[in-house]
Coordinates of C-alpha atoms in Angstrom, one line a residue:
Chain Y
M1 CA -38.5 8.5 -23.4
E2 CA -36.3 11.6 -23.3
D3 CA -36.6 11.8 -19.6
L4 CA -35.6 8.1 -19.3
K5 CA -32.6 8.6 -21.5
L6 CA -31.5 11.6 -19.4
T7 CA -31.9 9.5 -16.2
L8 CA -30.1 6.6 -17.7
K9 CA -27.1 8.8 -18.7
Q10 CA -26.9 10.1 -15.2
Q11 CA -27.0 6.6 -13.8
I12 CA -24.3 5.4 -16.2
I13 CA -22.0 8.3 -15.3
E14 CA -22.5 7.7 -11.6
S15 CA -22.2 3.9 -11.8
L16 CA -19.1 3.9 -14.0
N17 CA -17.5 6.9 -12.3
L18 CA -17.1 8.7 -15.6
Q19 CA -15.4 11.7 -14.0
G20 CA -15.8 15.0 -15.8
M21 CA -18.7 13.8 -18.1
T22 CA -22.2 15.2 -18.2
P23 CA -25.3 13.6 -19.8
A24 CA -24.9 16.2 -22.6
D25 CA -21.5 14.5 -23.5
I26 CA -23.1 11.2 -24.2
D27 CA -24.8 10.9 -27.6
D28 CA -28.0 8.8 -27.5
N29 CA -27.0 6.7 -30.5
A30 CA -23.2 6.6 -30.0
P31 CA -21.8 3.1 -29.2
L32 CA -21.1 2.6 -25.5
F33 CA -18.2 0.2 -26.2
G34 CA -15.2 0.5 -28.6
D35 CA -15.0 3.8 -30.5
G36 CA -17.9 5.5 -28.7
L37 CA -17.7 5.9 -25.0
G38 CA -14.8 3.4 -24.8
L39 CA -16.3 1.2 -22.1
D40 CA -14.9 -2.3 -21.5
S41 CA -16.1 -5.7 -20.4
I42 CA -16.2 -4.9 -16.7
D43 CA -18.3 -1.8 -17.5
S44 CA -20.7 -4.1 -19.3
L45 CA -21.1 -6.1 -16.0
E46 CA -21.7 -2.9 -14.2
L47 CA -24.4 -1.9 -16.7
M48 CA -26.1 -5.2 -16.2
V49 CA -26.1 -4.6 -12.5
L50 CA -27.5 -1.1 -13.1
L51 CA -30.4 -2.5 -15.2
E52 CA -31.2 -5.1 -12.5
R53 CA -31.0 -2.7 -9.6
N54 CA -32.9 0.2 -11.0
Y55 CA -35.3 -1.4 -13.4
G56 CA -35.6 -5.0 -12.2
I57 CA -34.3 -6.3 -15.6
K58 CA -32.2 -9.4 -15.7
I59 CA -30.6 -10.3 -19.0
E60 CA -29.6 -13.9 -19.1
D61 CA -28.7 -14.2 -22.8
A62 CA -25.3 -12.7 -23.6
R63 CA -26.2 -12.0 -27.3
E64 CA -29.3 -10.2 -26.2
G65 CA -27.2 -8.2 -23.7
R66 CA -24.8 -7.1 -26.4
K67 CA -27.7 -5.7 -28.4
V68 CA -29.3 -4.0 -25.4
L69 CA -26.0 -2.3 -24.4
E70 CA -25.2 -1.0 -27.8
S71 CA -26.1 2.6 -27.0
V72 CA -28.2 4.7 -24.5
A73 CA -31.0 4.7 -27.0
S74 CA -31.1 0.9 -27.3
M75 CA -30.9 0.6 -23.5
A76 CA -33.8 3.0 -23.0
A77 CA -35.9 1.2 -25.5
Y78 CA -35.3 -2.1 -23.8
I79 CA -36.0 -0.7 -20.4
E80 CA -39.3 0.9 -21.6
Q81 CA -40.5 -2.5 -22.8
N82 CA -39.2 -4.7 -20.1
R83 CA -38.9 -2.8 -16.8
K84 CA -40.4 -4.4 -13.7
I85 CA -39.8 -1.5 -11.3
Chain D
M1 CA 24.0 -16.9 4.8
M2 CA 22.4 -15.4 1.7
K3 CA 24.2 -12.9 -0.4
P4 CA 23.1 -9.2 0.0
V5 CA 20.6 -7.7 -2.4
Y6 CA 20.6 -4.0 -3.4
I7 CA 18.0 -1.3 -3.5
S8 CA 18.3 0.9 -6.6
A9 CA 15.2 3.0 -6.1
A10 CA 12.8 3.6 -3.3
T11 CA 9.5 5.5 -3.3
A12 CA 6.8 5.9 -0.6
L13 CA 3.4 7.4 -0.4
S14 CA 2.8 8.1 3.3
P15 CA 1.1 10.6 5.6
Q16 CA 4.2 12.8 5.2
N17 CA 5.5 14.6 2.1
S18 CA 7.4 11.7 0.8
F19 CA 6.4 11.4 -2.8
D20 CA 6.5 14.6 -4.7
V21 CA 9.6 16.1 -3.0
D22 CA 13.3 15.3 -3.3
T23 CA 14.3 16.3 0.2
L24 CA 13.6 14.2 3.3
L25 CA 10.7 15.4 5.4
P26 CA 10.7 19.0 4.2
D27 CA 7.8 19.6 6.6
V28 CA 6.2 17.4 9.2
I29 CA 2.5 16.6 9.0
S30 CA 0.7 15.6 12.2
S31 CA -2.8 14.7 13.2
D32 CA -5.0 15.1 16.4
N33 CA -7.6 12.4 15.6
G34 CA -5.5 9.3 16.0
K35 CA -5.3 8.6 12.3
L36 CA -2.6 9.4 9.8
F37 CA -3.8 9.1 6.2
V38 CA -1.6 9.1 3.1
K39 CA -1.0 12.5 1.5
D40 CA -2.5 12.1 -1.9
T41 CA -0.7 12.9 -5.1
D42 CA -1.7 13.3 -8.8
Y43 CA -2.4 9.6 -9.5
S44 CA -3.3 10.3 -13.1
K45 CA 0.5 10.7 -13.9
F46 CA 1.0 7.0 -13.3
I47 CA -2.3 5.3 -14.2
N48 CA -4.2 4.9 -17.5
P49 CA -7.1 7.4 -17.4
V50 CA -9.6 4.8 -18.5
A51 CA -8.6 2.5 -15.7
I52 CA -8.3 5.0 -12.9
R53 CA -12.0 5.8 -12.7
R54 CA -12.7 2.3 -11.4
M55 CA -9.9 2.2 -8.9
S56 CA -10.1 2.7 -5.1
R57 CA -7.8 5.1 -3.4
M58 CA -5.6 2.2 -2.2
L59 CA -5.1 0.8 -5.7
K60 CA -4.1 4.3 -6.9
I61 CA -1.7 4.7 -4.0
G62 CA -0.1 1.3 -4.6
I63 CA 0.2 1.4 -8.4
S64 CA 1.5 5.0 -8.4
T65 CA 4.1 4.2 -5.8
G66 CA 5.2 1.1 -7.7
M67 CA 5.3 2.8 -11.1
K68 CA 7.3 5.7 -9.7
A69 CA 9.9 3.3 -8.3
V70 CA 10.2 1.7 -11.7
Q71 CA 10.6 5.1 -13.3
V72 CA 13.2 6.3 -10.8
S73 CA 15.3 3.1 -11.2
G74 CA 15.3 3.4 -15.0
V75 CA 15.0 -0.3 -15.2
E76 CA 13.5 -1.4 -18.6
K77 CA 12.5 -4.9 -17.8
L78 CA 11.4 -6.2 -14.4
D79 CA 12.0 -9.9 -13.6
G80 CA 9.1 -10.0 -11.2
I81 CA 6.8 -8.1 -8.8
I82 CA 6.4 -9.1 -5.2
T83 CA 4.1 -7.2 -2.9
G84 CA 3.1 -7.5 0.8
T85 CA -0.1 -6.3 2.3
G86 CA -1.6 -7.1 5.7
R87 CA -5.1 -6.2 4.8
G88 CA -5.4 -5.5 1.1
S89 CA -8.0 -3.0 -0.2
M90 CA -10.1 -2.5 2.9
R91 CA -12.4 0.1 1.4
D92 CA -13.4 -2.0 -1.6
M93 CA -13.9 -5.0 0.7
E94 CA -16.1 -2.9 3.0
L95 CA -18.2 -1.6 0.0
F96 CA -18.6 -5.1 -1.4
L97 CA -19.6 -6.6 2.0
G98 CA -21.9 -3.6 2.7
D99 CA -23.6 -4.1 -0.7
M100 CA -24.1 -7.9 0.0
I101 CA -26.0 -7.0 3.2
R102 CA -27.9 -4.1 1.7
L103 CA -28.9 -5.8 -1.5
K104 CA -29.4 -9.3 0.0
E105 CA -26.6 -10.8 -2.1
E106 CA -28.2 -9.8 -5.4
A107 CA -27.1 -7.4 -8.2
L108 CA -23.6 -6.9 -6.7
N109 CA -21.2 -4.6 -8.4
P110 CA -18.3 -6.6 -9.8
T111 CA -15.7 -3.9 -9.5
Y112 CA -15.5 -3.8 -5.7
F113 CA -15.1 -7.6 -5.7
I114 CA -12.4 -7.6 -8.4
Q115 CA -10.4 -4.8 -7.0
S116 CA -10.6 -5.8 -3.4
T117 CA -8.6 -9.0 -3.9
Y118 CA -5.1 -8.8 -2.3
N119 CA -3.2 -9.2 -5.5
S120 CA -5.0 -6.5 -7.5
V121 CA -2.1 -4.0 -7.2
N122 CA 0.3 -6.6 -8.4
G123 CA -1.8 -7.4 -11.3
W124 CA -2.2 -3.8 -12.4
L125 CA 1.6 -3.2 -11.9
A126 CA 2.3 -6.2 -14.1
M127 CA 0.0 -4.9 -16.8
Q128 CA 1.3 -1.4 -16.7
T129 CA 5.0 -2.5 -16.8
K130 CA 4.3 -5.3 -19.2
C131 CA 6.0 -7.7 -16.7
T132 CA 5.1 -11.3 -17.4
G133 CA 7.6 -12.7 -14.9
Y134 CA 7.1 -13.8 -11.3
N135 CA 4.2 -12.2 -9.6
Q136 CA 3.4 -12.8 -5.9
T137 CA 1.5 -11.2 -3.1
Y138 CA 2.1 -12.0 0.5
V139 CA -0.7 -11.5 3.0
H140 CA 1.1 -12.3 6.3
R141 CA -0.1 -9.5 8.6
G142 CA 2.9 -7.9 10.2
H143 CA 5.4 -9.9 8.2
S144 CA 3.8 -9.3 4.7
L145 CA 6.6 -7.0 3.5
E146 CA 9.3 -9.0 5.2
M147 CA 8.1 -12.1 3.4
S148 CA 8.2 -10.2 0.1
V149 CA 11.8 -9.0 0.7
L150 CA 12.8 -12.5 1.7
D151 CA 11.3 -14.0 -1.4
A152 CA 13.2 -11.4 -3.5
K153 CA 16.4 -12.2 -1.7
M154 CA 16.0 -15.9 -2.3
L155 CA 15.2 -15.5 -6.0
L156 CA 18.1 -13.1 -6.4
H157 CA 20.4 -15.4 -4.4
D158 CA 19.7 -18.2 -7.0
A159 CA 19.9 -15.9 -10.0
T160 CA 23.0 -16.3 -12.2
E161 CA 22.2 -13.2 -14.3
P162 CA 21.6 -9.6 -13.2
Q163 CA 17.9 -9.4 -12.2
T164 CA 15.6 -6.7 -10.8
Y165 CA 12.4 -7.3 -8.8
L166 CA 9.9 -4.6 -7.9
V167 CA 9.1 -5.2 -4.2
G168 CA 6.7 -3.3 -2.1
C169 CA 3.9 -3.0 0.4
L170 CA 0.7 -1.2 0.9
D171 CA -2.0 -1.0 3.6
E172 CA -4.9 1.4 4.0
M173 CA -6.9 2.5 7.0
T174 CA -10.6 3.2 6.8
D175 CA -12.9 4.7 9.4
D176 CA -14.6 1.3 9.9
Y177 CA -11.3 -0.4 10.4
F178 CA -10.3 2.2 13.0
I179 CA -13.6 1.7 14.9
V180 CA -13.2 -2.1 14.9
K181 CA -9.6 -2.1 16.0
N182 CA -10.4 0.5 18.6
K183 CA -12.7 -2.0 20.3
I184 CA -9.7 -4.3 20.9
G185 CA -7.4 -1.6 22.2
Y186 CA -5.3 -0.8 19.1
W187 CA -5.6 2.9 19.5
K188 CA -5.0 5.3 22.5
K189 CA -8.1 6.2 24.4
E190 CA -7.0 9.8 24.9
L191 CA -5.6 10.8 21.6
P192 CA -2.4 12.9 21.7
N193 CA -1.1 14.8 18.7
S194 CA 0.6 12.2 16.5
L195 CA 4.0 13.8 17.0
Q196 CA 3.5 13.3 20.8
V197 CA 2.5 9.7 20.7
L198 CA 5.9 8.4 21.7
Q199 CA 5.8 10.5 24.8
H200 CA 2.7 8.6 25.9
S201 CA 4.3 5.2 25.9
N202 CA 3.1 4.5 29.4
T203 CA -0.4 3.9 28.2
Q204 CA -1.9 1.2 25.9
G205 CA -2.6 1.9 22.2
S206 CA -1.0 3.8 19.4
I207 CA -2.3 5.8 16.4
G208 CA -3.5 4.4 13.2
G209 CA -1.6 4.7 9.9
E210 CA -1.3 3.6 6.3
G211 CA 1.0 3.8 3.4
A212 CA 2.8 2.3 0.5
A213 CA 6.4 1.8 -0.3
F214 CA 8.1 0.2 -3.3
F215 CA 11.7 -0.7 -4.1
T216 CA 13.6 -2.0 -7.0
I217 CA 15.8 -4.7 -5.6
T218 CA 18.6 -6.2 -7.6
N219 CA 21.6 -8.6 -7.3
T220 CA 24.1 -6.0 -8.5
S221 CA 25.5 -3.2 -6.5
A222 CA 26.0 -0.9 -9.5
N223 CA 23.9 2.3 -9.2
S224 CA 22.3 1.1 -6.0
I225 CA 21.6 3.1 -2.8
C226 CA 22.2 0.5 -0.3
S227 CA 22.2 -3.2 0.4
I228 CA 19.9 -5.4 2.5
E229 CA 22.4 -7.6 4.3
Q230 CA 20.2 -9.6 6.5
L231 CA 16.5 -9.9 7.4
K232 CA 15.3 -11.7 10.5
M233 CA 11.7 -12.3 11.4
L234 CA 10.5 -13.1 14.9
Q235 CA 7.2 -14.6 16.0
Q236 CA 5.9 -13.7 19.5
P237 CA 8.9 -11.4 20.0
T238 CA 10.2 -10.6 23.5
A239 CA 12.8 -8.1 24.6
A240 CA 15.3 -11.0 25.0
S241 CA 14.6 -12.5 21.5
V242 CA 15.0 -9.0 19.9
Q243 CA 18.3 -8.5 21.7
A244 CA 19.5 -12.0 20.8
S245 CA 18.7 -11.4 17.2
I246 CA 20.6 -8.1 17.2
D247 CA 23.6 -9.8 18.7
N248 CA 23.4 -12.7 16.1
I249 CA 23.1 -10.3 13.1
L250 CA 26.0 -8.2 14.3
A251 CA 28.2 -11.2 15.0
A252 CA 27.4 -12.7 11.5
H253 CA 28.6 -9.5 9.9
G254 CA 31.6 -9.0 12.2
M255 CA 30.1 -5.8 13.6
K256 CA 29.6 -4.3 17.0
L257 CA 26.7 -2.2 18.0
K258 CA 28.7 1.0 17.8
D259 CA 29.2 0.3 14.1
I260 CA 25.5 0.8 13.5
D261 CA 25.0 4.5 12.7
V262 CA 21.3 4.6 13.1
V263 CA 18.8 2.1 14.6
L264 CA 15.3 2.8 13.2
C265 CA 12.9 1.6 15.8
G266 CA 9.2 0.9 15.4
M267 CA 8.2 2.0 18.8
S268 CA 4.6 3.1 18.6
G269 CA 3.9 4.7 21.9
D270 CA 2.0 1.5 23.1
A271 CA 3.1 0.5 26.6
R272 CA 2.6 -3.2 25.7
F273 CA 5.4 -3.2 23.1
Q274 CA 7.7 -0.6 24.5
S275 CA 9.8 -3.2 26.3
L276 CA 10.9 -4.6 22.9
Y277 CA 12.9 -1.4 22.4
T278 CA 14.1 -0.8 25.9
P279 CA 17.2 -2.9 25.5
I280 CA 18.1 -1.0 22.3
L281 CA 17.7 2.4 24.0
E282 CA 19.8 1.1 27.0
S283 CA 22.5 -0.8 25.2
T284 CA 23.4 1.6 22.3
T285 CA 26.5 3.6 23.0
A286 CA 27.1 7.3 22.3
H287 CA 28.1 6.3 18.7
T288 CA 24.7 5.2 17.5
T289 CA 21.6 7.4 16.8
V290 CA 18.3 5.8 17.9
A291 CA 15.5 7.0 15.7
A292 CA 11.7 6.3 15.6
F293 CA 9.3 6.6 12.7
K294 CA 5.7 5.6 13.7
H295 CA 4.8 9.0 15.0
L296 CA 5.1 10.0 11.3
C297 CA 3.3 7.1 9.6
G298 CA 1.2 5.6 12.3
E299 CA 0.8 1.9 13.1
Y300 CA 0.0 -0.6 10.3
D301 CA 0.9 -4.1 9.2
T302 CA 3.6 -3.0 6.7
S303 CA 5.1 0.0 8.3
T304 CA 8.5 -1.6 7.8
G305 CA 8.2 -0.3 4.2
F306 CA 8.1 3.3 5.5
A307 CA 11.2 2.5 7.6
M308 CA 13.0 1.0 4.6
W309 CA 12.2 4.1 2.6
L310 CA 13.4 6.3 5.4
A311 CA 16.7 4.3 5.5
T312 CA 17.4 4.8 1.8
K313 CA 16.8 8.6 2.3
L314 CA 19.1 8.7 5.4
F315 CA 21.8 7.0 3.3
Q316 CA 21.4 9.5 0.5
E317 CA 21.1 12.6 2.7
Q318 CA 23.7 11.5 5.4
S319 CA 21.8 13.2 8.2
T320 CA 19.0 12.2 10.5
P321 CA 16.2 14.8 10.8
E322 CA 15.6 15.9 14.4
V323 CA 12.0 14.8 14.3
L324 CA 13.1 11.2 14.2
I325 CA 15.8 11.2 16.8
Q326 CA 15.2 9.6 20.2
K327 CA 18.9 9.4 21.2
K328 CA 21.5 11.2 19.2
G329 CA 24.7 9.4 18.3
I330 CA 28.1 10.8 17.4
N331 CA 29.0 8.6 14.3
P332 CA 29.6 11.2 11.6
A333 CA 28.4 9.2 8.6
I334 CA 25.4 7.0 8.0
N335 CA 26.7 3.8 6.5
N336 CA 24.9 1.1 8.5
I337 CA 21.3 1.1 9.5
L338 CA 19.4 -1.5 11.6
I339 CA 15.6 -1.5 11.4
V340 CA 13.8 -3.0 14.3
N341 CA 10.1 -3.1 14.0
H342 CA 7.1 -4.9 15.4
Y343 CA 3.4 -5.3 14.6
T344 CA 1.4 -6.3 17.7
L345 CA 2.9 -9.0 19.9
N346 CA 2.7 -11.5 17.1
S347 CA 5.5 -10.3 14.9
A348 CA 8.7 -8.3 14.8
S349 CA 11.5 -8.0 12.2
L350 CA 15.1 -6.8 12.0
M351 CA 16.8 -5.7 8.9
L352 CA 20.5 -4.7 8.5
M353 CA 21.1 -2.3 5.6
K354 CA 24.4 -0.9 4.4
K355 CA 25.1 2.1 2.2
T356 CA 26.6 1.1 -1.1
I357 CA 30.2 2.4 -1.4
S358 CA 30.8 3.8 -4.9
E359 CA 33.6 2.0 -6.7

């Protein structure tokens, strides 16, 4: 699980072009949107694409997506249970 | 005839040092590979740090150039933003199309798509300046900037109150774009140094370029640099139609060719288009300086923007740098400039500009 979280953080940094950030700067449980990492709605679309491309996960339900994208920890947990690749 | 409009601020990001310096062309930058790329600046000074990470280079170039024009003008409220681009954000479009092929049209990144639309720079400028007024982007190849200026002129002609529009242009070159256009003869086969390209005007092709230029254009002369007196666009230009247009513009303003202090010509070193400028070189008298600019910015759809920016600087500095001069004139001051430019054989434009005389 820890390896997955580290990989996920690296993928988020690369995908969202979070210049100057390292995986160590992202807290596992900090909110990705709003007060935490400060991501916005376009970032959420990019994260959905990240999940589909790297893990074969398609989230159709927006409410479910909101829960999954709460934090790195919630994303990693969902990936572990639902990944297809 | 429409009333003149006035330029109160002009900025340009170009392959030359045109953005972070106060003097005109303090040094001259050249290239040996047939491409002149914009000299980057610190874009974070003009763009929200959260937004900048998603932006392509072209977006950063366009937004920074536009924001600086607004800053320099000191205008607090824009009445509208009008931009011209011949190609839009090429790099984002290439990334998006590349992903479509690579990923078989699935799981495509939204950012490249959103930012590659032609009007994305205008949208960002509107958000950053909080301008909720008129917002228009013209994508008319070699007349894109000219259409934007014409639109601003018409809006300001009708305005009964003082108004200011941010008008500009941007186009970028990518390696892929260079390769594609090379196949249809846009660029020289044997590449000279960019500063020498005009000396190779007996062969086909030019050098590639890119850039952005923005202007605050108003209907009041107060605190302005110069006026745009007249703009003329030509489709399928010929040497005869260019000459006839020059004659018509001069006649309409009660001027003779010797009253033009500088003619800024868009000759590109391409033998196919050199004839458009031959009458100018032959008919100008000893009074007028004939200057060129595409050896400094390269050939691109909206290079007229670079020429307009140069014109504002010539008015301000009252001297023409040697690197521009093709034929030196004796007129002591620079009060009237005529820009004559073309983009391929499809389009040409002429613009008469006059220095604002302080009251």
